[in-house]
PDB file of C-alpha atoms in Angstrom:
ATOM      1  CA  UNK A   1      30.951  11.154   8.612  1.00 56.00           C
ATOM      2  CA  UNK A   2      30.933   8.340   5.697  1.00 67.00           C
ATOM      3  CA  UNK A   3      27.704   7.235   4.267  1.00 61.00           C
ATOM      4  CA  UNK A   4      27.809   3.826   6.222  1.00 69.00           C
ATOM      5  CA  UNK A   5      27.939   5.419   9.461  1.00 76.00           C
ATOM      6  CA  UNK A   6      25.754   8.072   8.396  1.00 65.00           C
ATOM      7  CA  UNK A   7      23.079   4.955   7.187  1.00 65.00           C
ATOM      8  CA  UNK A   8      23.774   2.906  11.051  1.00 71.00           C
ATOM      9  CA  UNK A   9      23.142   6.468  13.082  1.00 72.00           C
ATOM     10  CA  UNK A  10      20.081   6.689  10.736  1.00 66.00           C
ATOM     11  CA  UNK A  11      18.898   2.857  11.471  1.00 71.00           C
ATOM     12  CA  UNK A  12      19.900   3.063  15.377  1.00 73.00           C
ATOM     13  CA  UNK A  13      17.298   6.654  15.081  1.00 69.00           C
ATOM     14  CA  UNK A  14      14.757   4.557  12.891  1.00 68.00           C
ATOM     15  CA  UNK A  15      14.722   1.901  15.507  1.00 72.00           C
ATOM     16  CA  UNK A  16      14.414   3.974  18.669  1.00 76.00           C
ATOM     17  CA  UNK A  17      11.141   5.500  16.825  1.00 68.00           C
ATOM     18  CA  UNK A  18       9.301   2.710  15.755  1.00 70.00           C
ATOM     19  CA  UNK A  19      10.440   1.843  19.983  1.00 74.00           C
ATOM     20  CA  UNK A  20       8.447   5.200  20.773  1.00 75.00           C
ATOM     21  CA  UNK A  21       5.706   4.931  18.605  1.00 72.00           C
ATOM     22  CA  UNK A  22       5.143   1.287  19.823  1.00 75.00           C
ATOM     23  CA  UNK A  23       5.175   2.708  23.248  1.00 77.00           C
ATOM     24  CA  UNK A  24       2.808   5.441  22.673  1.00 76.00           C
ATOM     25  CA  UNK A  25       0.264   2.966  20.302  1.00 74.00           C
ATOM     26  CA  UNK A  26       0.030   0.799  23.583  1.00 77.00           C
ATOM     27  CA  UNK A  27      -0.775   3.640  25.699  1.00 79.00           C
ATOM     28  CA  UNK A  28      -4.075   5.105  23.732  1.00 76.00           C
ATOM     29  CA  UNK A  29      -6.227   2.420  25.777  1.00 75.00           C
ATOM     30  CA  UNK A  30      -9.080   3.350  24.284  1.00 81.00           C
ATOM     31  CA  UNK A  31     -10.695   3.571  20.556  1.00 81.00           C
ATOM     32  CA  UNK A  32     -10.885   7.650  21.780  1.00 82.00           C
ATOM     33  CA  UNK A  33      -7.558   7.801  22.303  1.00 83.00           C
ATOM     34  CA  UNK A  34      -6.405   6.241  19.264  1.00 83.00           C
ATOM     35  CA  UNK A  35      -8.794   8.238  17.202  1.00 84.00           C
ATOM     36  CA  UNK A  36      -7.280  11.397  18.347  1.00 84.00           C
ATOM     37  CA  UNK A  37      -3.910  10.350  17.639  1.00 83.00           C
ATOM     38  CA  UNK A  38      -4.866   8.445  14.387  1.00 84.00           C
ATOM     39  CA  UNK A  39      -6.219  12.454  13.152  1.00 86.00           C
ATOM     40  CA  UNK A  40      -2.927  13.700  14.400  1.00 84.00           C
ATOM     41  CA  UNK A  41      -0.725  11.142  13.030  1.00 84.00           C
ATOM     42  CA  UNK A  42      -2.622  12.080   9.773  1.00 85.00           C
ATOM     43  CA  UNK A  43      -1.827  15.874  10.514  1.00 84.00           C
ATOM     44  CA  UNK A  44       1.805  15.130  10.785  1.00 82.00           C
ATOM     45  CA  UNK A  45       2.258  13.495   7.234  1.00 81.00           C
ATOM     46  CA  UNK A  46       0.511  15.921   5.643  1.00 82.00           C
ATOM     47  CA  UNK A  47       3.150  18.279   4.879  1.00 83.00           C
ATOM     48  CA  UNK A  48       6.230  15.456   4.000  1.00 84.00           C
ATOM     49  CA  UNK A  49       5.680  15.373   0.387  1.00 86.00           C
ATOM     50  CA  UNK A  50       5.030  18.791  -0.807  1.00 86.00           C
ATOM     51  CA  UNK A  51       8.338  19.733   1.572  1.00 87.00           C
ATOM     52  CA  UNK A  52       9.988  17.474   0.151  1.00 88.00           C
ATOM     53  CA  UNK A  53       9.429  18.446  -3.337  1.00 89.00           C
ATOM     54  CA  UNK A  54      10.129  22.327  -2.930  1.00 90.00           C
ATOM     55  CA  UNK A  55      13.351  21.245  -1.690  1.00 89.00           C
ATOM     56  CA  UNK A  56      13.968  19.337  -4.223  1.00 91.00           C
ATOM     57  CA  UNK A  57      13.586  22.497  -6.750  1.00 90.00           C
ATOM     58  CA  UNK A  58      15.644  24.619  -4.538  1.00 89.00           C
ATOM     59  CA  UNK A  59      18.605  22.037  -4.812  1.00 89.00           C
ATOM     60  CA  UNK A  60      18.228  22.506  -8.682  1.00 89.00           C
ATOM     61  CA  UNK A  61      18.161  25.972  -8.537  1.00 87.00           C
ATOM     62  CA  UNK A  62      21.772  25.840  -6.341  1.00 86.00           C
ATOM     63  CA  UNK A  63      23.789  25.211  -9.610  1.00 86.00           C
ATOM     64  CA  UNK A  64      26.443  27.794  -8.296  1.00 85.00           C
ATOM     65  CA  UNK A  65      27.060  25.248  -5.181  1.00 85.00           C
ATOM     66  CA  UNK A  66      26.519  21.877  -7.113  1.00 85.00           C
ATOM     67  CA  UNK A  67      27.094  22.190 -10.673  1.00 86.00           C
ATOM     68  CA  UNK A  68      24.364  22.531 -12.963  1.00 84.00           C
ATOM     69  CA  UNK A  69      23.867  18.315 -13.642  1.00 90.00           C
ATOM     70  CA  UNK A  70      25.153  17.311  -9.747  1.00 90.00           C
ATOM     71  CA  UNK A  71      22.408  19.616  -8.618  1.00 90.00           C
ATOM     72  CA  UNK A  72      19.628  17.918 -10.920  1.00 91.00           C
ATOM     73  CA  UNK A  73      21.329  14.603  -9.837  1.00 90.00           C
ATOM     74  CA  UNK A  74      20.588  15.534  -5.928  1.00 88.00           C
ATOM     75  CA  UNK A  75      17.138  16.896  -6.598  1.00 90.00           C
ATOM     76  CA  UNK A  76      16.131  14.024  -8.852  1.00 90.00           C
ATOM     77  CA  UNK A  77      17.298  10.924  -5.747  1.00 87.00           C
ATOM     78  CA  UNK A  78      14.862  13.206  -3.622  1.00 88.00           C
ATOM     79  CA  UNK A  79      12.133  13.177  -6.160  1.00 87.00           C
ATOM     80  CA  UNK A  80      12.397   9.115  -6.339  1.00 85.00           C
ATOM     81  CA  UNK A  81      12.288   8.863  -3.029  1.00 82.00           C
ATOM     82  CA  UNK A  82       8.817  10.465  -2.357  1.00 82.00           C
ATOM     83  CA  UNK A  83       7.633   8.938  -5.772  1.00 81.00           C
ATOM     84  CA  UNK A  84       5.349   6.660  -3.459  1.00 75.00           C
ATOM     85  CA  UNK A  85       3.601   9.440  -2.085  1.00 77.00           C
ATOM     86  CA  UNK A  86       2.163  10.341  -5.385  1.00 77.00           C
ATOM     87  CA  UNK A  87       2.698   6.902  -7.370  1.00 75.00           C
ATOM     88  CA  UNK A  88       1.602   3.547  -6.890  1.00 75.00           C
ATOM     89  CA  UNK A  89       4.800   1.862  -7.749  1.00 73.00           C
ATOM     90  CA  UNK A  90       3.292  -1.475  -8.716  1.00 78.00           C
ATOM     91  CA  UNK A  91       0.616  -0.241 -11.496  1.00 81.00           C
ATOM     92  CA  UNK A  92       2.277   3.071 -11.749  1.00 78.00           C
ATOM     93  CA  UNK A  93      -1.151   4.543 -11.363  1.00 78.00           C
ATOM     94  CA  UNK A  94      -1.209   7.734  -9.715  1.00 78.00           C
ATOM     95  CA  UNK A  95      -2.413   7.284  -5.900  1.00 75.00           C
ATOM     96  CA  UNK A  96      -1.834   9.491  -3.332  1.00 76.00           C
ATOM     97  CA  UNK A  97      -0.403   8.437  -0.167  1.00 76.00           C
ATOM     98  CA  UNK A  98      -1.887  11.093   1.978  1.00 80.00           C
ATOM     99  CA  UNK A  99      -5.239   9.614   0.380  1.00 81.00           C
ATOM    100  CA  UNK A 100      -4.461   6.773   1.668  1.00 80.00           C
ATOM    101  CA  UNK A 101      -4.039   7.881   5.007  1.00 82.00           C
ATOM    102  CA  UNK A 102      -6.707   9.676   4.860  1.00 83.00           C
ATOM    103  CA  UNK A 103      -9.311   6.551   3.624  1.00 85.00           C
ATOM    104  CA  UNK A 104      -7.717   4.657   6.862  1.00 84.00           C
ATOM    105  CA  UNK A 105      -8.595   7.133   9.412  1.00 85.00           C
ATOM    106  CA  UNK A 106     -12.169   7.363   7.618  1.00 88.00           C
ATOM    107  CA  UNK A 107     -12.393   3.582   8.144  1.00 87.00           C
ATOM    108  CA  UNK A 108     -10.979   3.781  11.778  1.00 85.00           C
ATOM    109  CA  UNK A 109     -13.204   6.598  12.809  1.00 85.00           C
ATOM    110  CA  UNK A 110     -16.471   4.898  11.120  1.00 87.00           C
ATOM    111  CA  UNK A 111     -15.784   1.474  12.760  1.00 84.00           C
ATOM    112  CA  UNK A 112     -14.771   2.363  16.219  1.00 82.00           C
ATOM    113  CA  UNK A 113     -16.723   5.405  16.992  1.00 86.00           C
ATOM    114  CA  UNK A 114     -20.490   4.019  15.429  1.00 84.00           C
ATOM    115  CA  UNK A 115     -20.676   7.743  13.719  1.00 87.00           C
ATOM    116  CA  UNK A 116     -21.381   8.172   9.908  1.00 92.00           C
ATOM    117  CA  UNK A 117     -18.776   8.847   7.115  1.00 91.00           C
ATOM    118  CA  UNK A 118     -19.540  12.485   6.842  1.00 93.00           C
ATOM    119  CA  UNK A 119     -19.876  12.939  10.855  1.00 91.00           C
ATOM    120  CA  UNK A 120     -16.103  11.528  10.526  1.00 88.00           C
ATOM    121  CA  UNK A 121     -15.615  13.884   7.441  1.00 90.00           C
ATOM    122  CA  UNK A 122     -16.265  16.676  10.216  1.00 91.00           C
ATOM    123  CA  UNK A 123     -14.182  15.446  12.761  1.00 88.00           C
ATOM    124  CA  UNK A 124     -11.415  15.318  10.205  1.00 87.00           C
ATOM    125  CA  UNK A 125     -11.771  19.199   9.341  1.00 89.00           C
ATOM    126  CA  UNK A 126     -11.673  19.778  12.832  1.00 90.00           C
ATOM    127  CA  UNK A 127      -7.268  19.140  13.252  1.00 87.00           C
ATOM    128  CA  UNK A 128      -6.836  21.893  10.143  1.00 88.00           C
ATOM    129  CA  UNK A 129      -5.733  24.347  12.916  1.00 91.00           C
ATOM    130  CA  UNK A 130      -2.844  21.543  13.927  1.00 88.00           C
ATOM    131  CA  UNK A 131      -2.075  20.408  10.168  1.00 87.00           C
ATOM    132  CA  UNK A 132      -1.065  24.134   9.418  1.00 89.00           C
ATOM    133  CA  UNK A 133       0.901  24.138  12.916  1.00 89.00           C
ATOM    134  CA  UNK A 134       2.892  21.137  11.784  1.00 86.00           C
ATOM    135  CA  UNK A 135       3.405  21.915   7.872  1.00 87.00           C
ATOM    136  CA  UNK A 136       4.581  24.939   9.513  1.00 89.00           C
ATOM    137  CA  UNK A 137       7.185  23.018  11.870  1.00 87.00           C
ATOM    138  CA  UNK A 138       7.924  20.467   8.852  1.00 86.00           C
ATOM    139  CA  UNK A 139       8.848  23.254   6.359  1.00 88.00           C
ATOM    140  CA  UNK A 140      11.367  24.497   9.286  1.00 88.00           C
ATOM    141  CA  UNK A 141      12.519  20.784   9.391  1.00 86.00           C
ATOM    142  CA  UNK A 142      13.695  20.673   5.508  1.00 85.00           C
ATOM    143  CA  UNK A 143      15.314  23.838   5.929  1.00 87.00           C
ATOM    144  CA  UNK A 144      12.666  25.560   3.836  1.00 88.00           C
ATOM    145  CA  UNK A 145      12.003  28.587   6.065  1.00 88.00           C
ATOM    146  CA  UNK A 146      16.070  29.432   6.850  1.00 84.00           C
ATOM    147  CA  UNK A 147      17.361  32.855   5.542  1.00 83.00           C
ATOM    148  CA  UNK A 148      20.588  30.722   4.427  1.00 83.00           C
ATOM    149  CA  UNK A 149      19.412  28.379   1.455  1.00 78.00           C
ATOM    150  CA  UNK A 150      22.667  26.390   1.304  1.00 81.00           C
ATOM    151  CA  UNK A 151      22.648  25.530   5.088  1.00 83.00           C
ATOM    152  CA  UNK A 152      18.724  25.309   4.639  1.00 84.00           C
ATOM    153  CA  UNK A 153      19.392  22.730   1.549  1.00 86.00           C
ATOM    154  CA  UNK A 154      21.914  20.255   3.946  1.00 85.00           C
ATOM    155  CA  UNK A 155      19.285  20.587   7.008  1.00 84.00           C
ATOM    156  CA  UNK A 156      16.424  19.709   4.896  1.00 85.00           C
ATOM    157  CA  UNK A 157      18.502  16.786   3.796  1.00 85.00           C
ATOM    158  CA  UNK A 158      19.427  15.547   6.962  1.00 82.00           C
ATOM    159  CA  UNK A 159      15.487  15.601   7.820  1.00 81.00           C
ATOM    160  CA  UNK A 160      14.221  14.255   4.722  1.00 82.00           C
ATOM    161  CA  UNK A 161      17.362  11.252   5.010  1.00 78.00           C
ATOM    162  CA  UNK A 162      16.033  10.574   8.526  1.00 77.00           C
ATOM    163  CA  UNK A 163      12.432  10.834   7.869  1.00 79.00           C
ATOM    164  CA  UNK A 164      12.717   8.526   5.165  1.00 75.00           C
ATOM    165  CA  UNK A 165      14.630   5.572   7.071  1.00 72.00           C
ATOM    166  CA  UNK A 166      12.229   6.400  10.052  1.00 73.00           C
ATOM    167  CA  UNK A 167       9.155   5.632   7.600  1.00 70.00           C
ATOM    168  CA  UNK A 168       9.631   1.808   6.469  1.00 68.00           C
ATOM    169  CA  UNK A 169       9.962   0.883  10.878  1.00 73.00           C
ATOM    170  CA  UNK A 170       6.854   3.261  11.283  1.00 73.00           C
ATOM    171  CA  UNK A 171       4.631   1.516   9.046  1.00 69.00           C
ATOM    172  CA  UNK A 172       5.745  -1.938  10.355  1.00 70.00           C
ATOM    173  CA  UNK A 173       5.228  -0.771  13.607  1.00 75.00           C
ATOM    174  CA  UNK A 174       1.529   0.996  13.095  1.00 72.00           C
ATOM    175  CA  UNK A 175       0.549  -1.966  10.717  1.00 69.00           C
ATOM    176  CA  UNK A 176       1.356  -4.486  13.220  1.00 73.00           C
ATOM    177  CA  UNK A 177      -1.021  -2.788  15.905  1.00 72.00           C
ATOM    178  CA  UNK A 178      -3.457  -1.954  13.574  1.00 68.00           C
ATOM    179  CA  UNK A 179      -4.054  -5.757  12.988  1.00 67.00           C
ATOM    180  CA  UNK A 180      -3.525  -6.500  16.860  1.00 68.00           C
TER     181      UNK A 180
END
């Protein structure tokens, strides 16, 4: 597969998600609903960034499969494209993303439930038990957790390369319901 139809199966995917997630903002109904799935939207993007910095340093590490600079080449296009999760690109002060997140479904929780900041705080600790679940699946996703690190260094690619075009439509998509 070239990289152009590689990039329009990758669009096409990125499009049918933001479809899905559209879908499945409408059905939350009520400011319960959403919260829940707010918490475990915030679960899910937990475990992105440090993934997808470990596999950067394992594609450095594959010099005898890459070549000692093509390998630091490879790791280096991953590192710039999670730069935003620890960067904020505009002052280059360092932000992070998941903080972010995190500040938003404060916010959400404070406004729409009528509880306090640290009864939210509370709630929050409550979805540990699912963030581990899903770092665990999301590690499996970049290949991290394969007994084969070459094949585990291509899968992670494939899931970074997709979660990364998915990400831009999924932020449209939750921003434009968040102001609806």
């Amino acid at each position: 597969m070239d990289l152009n139809e590689l990039k329009k199966s990758l669009d096409s995917g990125a499009k049918e998600f933001a479809t899905r997630l559209g879908q499945r903002l409408q059905e939350n109904g009520t400011a319960k609903n959403f919260l829940d799935w707010l918490l475990r939207y915030d679960a899910f993007n937990r475990g992105f960034p440090g993934a997808a910095a470990q596999l950067a340093g394992r594609i450095t590490e594959m010099v005898d499969h890459f070549g000692d600079i093509e390998a630091e080449r490879i790791a280096s296009r991953v590192l710039a494209a999670i730069t935003d999760e620890f960067l904020d690109r505009s002052t280059g002060a360092i932000t992070l993303h998941s903080a972010l997140r995190r500040e938003l479904v404060i916010f959400s929780w404070v406004n729409l439930s009528s509880q306090s900041r640290q009864e939210a705080l509370q709630v929050v600790k409550t979805y540990d038990p699912l963030r581990k679940e899903v770092l665990r699946a999301t590690r499996i996703g970049y290949g991290l957790e394969t007994t084969n690190p070459f094949s585990g260094v291509f899968a992670g690619l494939g899931f970074f390369a997709a979660s990364e075009t998915s990400g831009s439509t999924e932020f449209v998509t939750l921003n434009r319901y968040m102001n609806t």
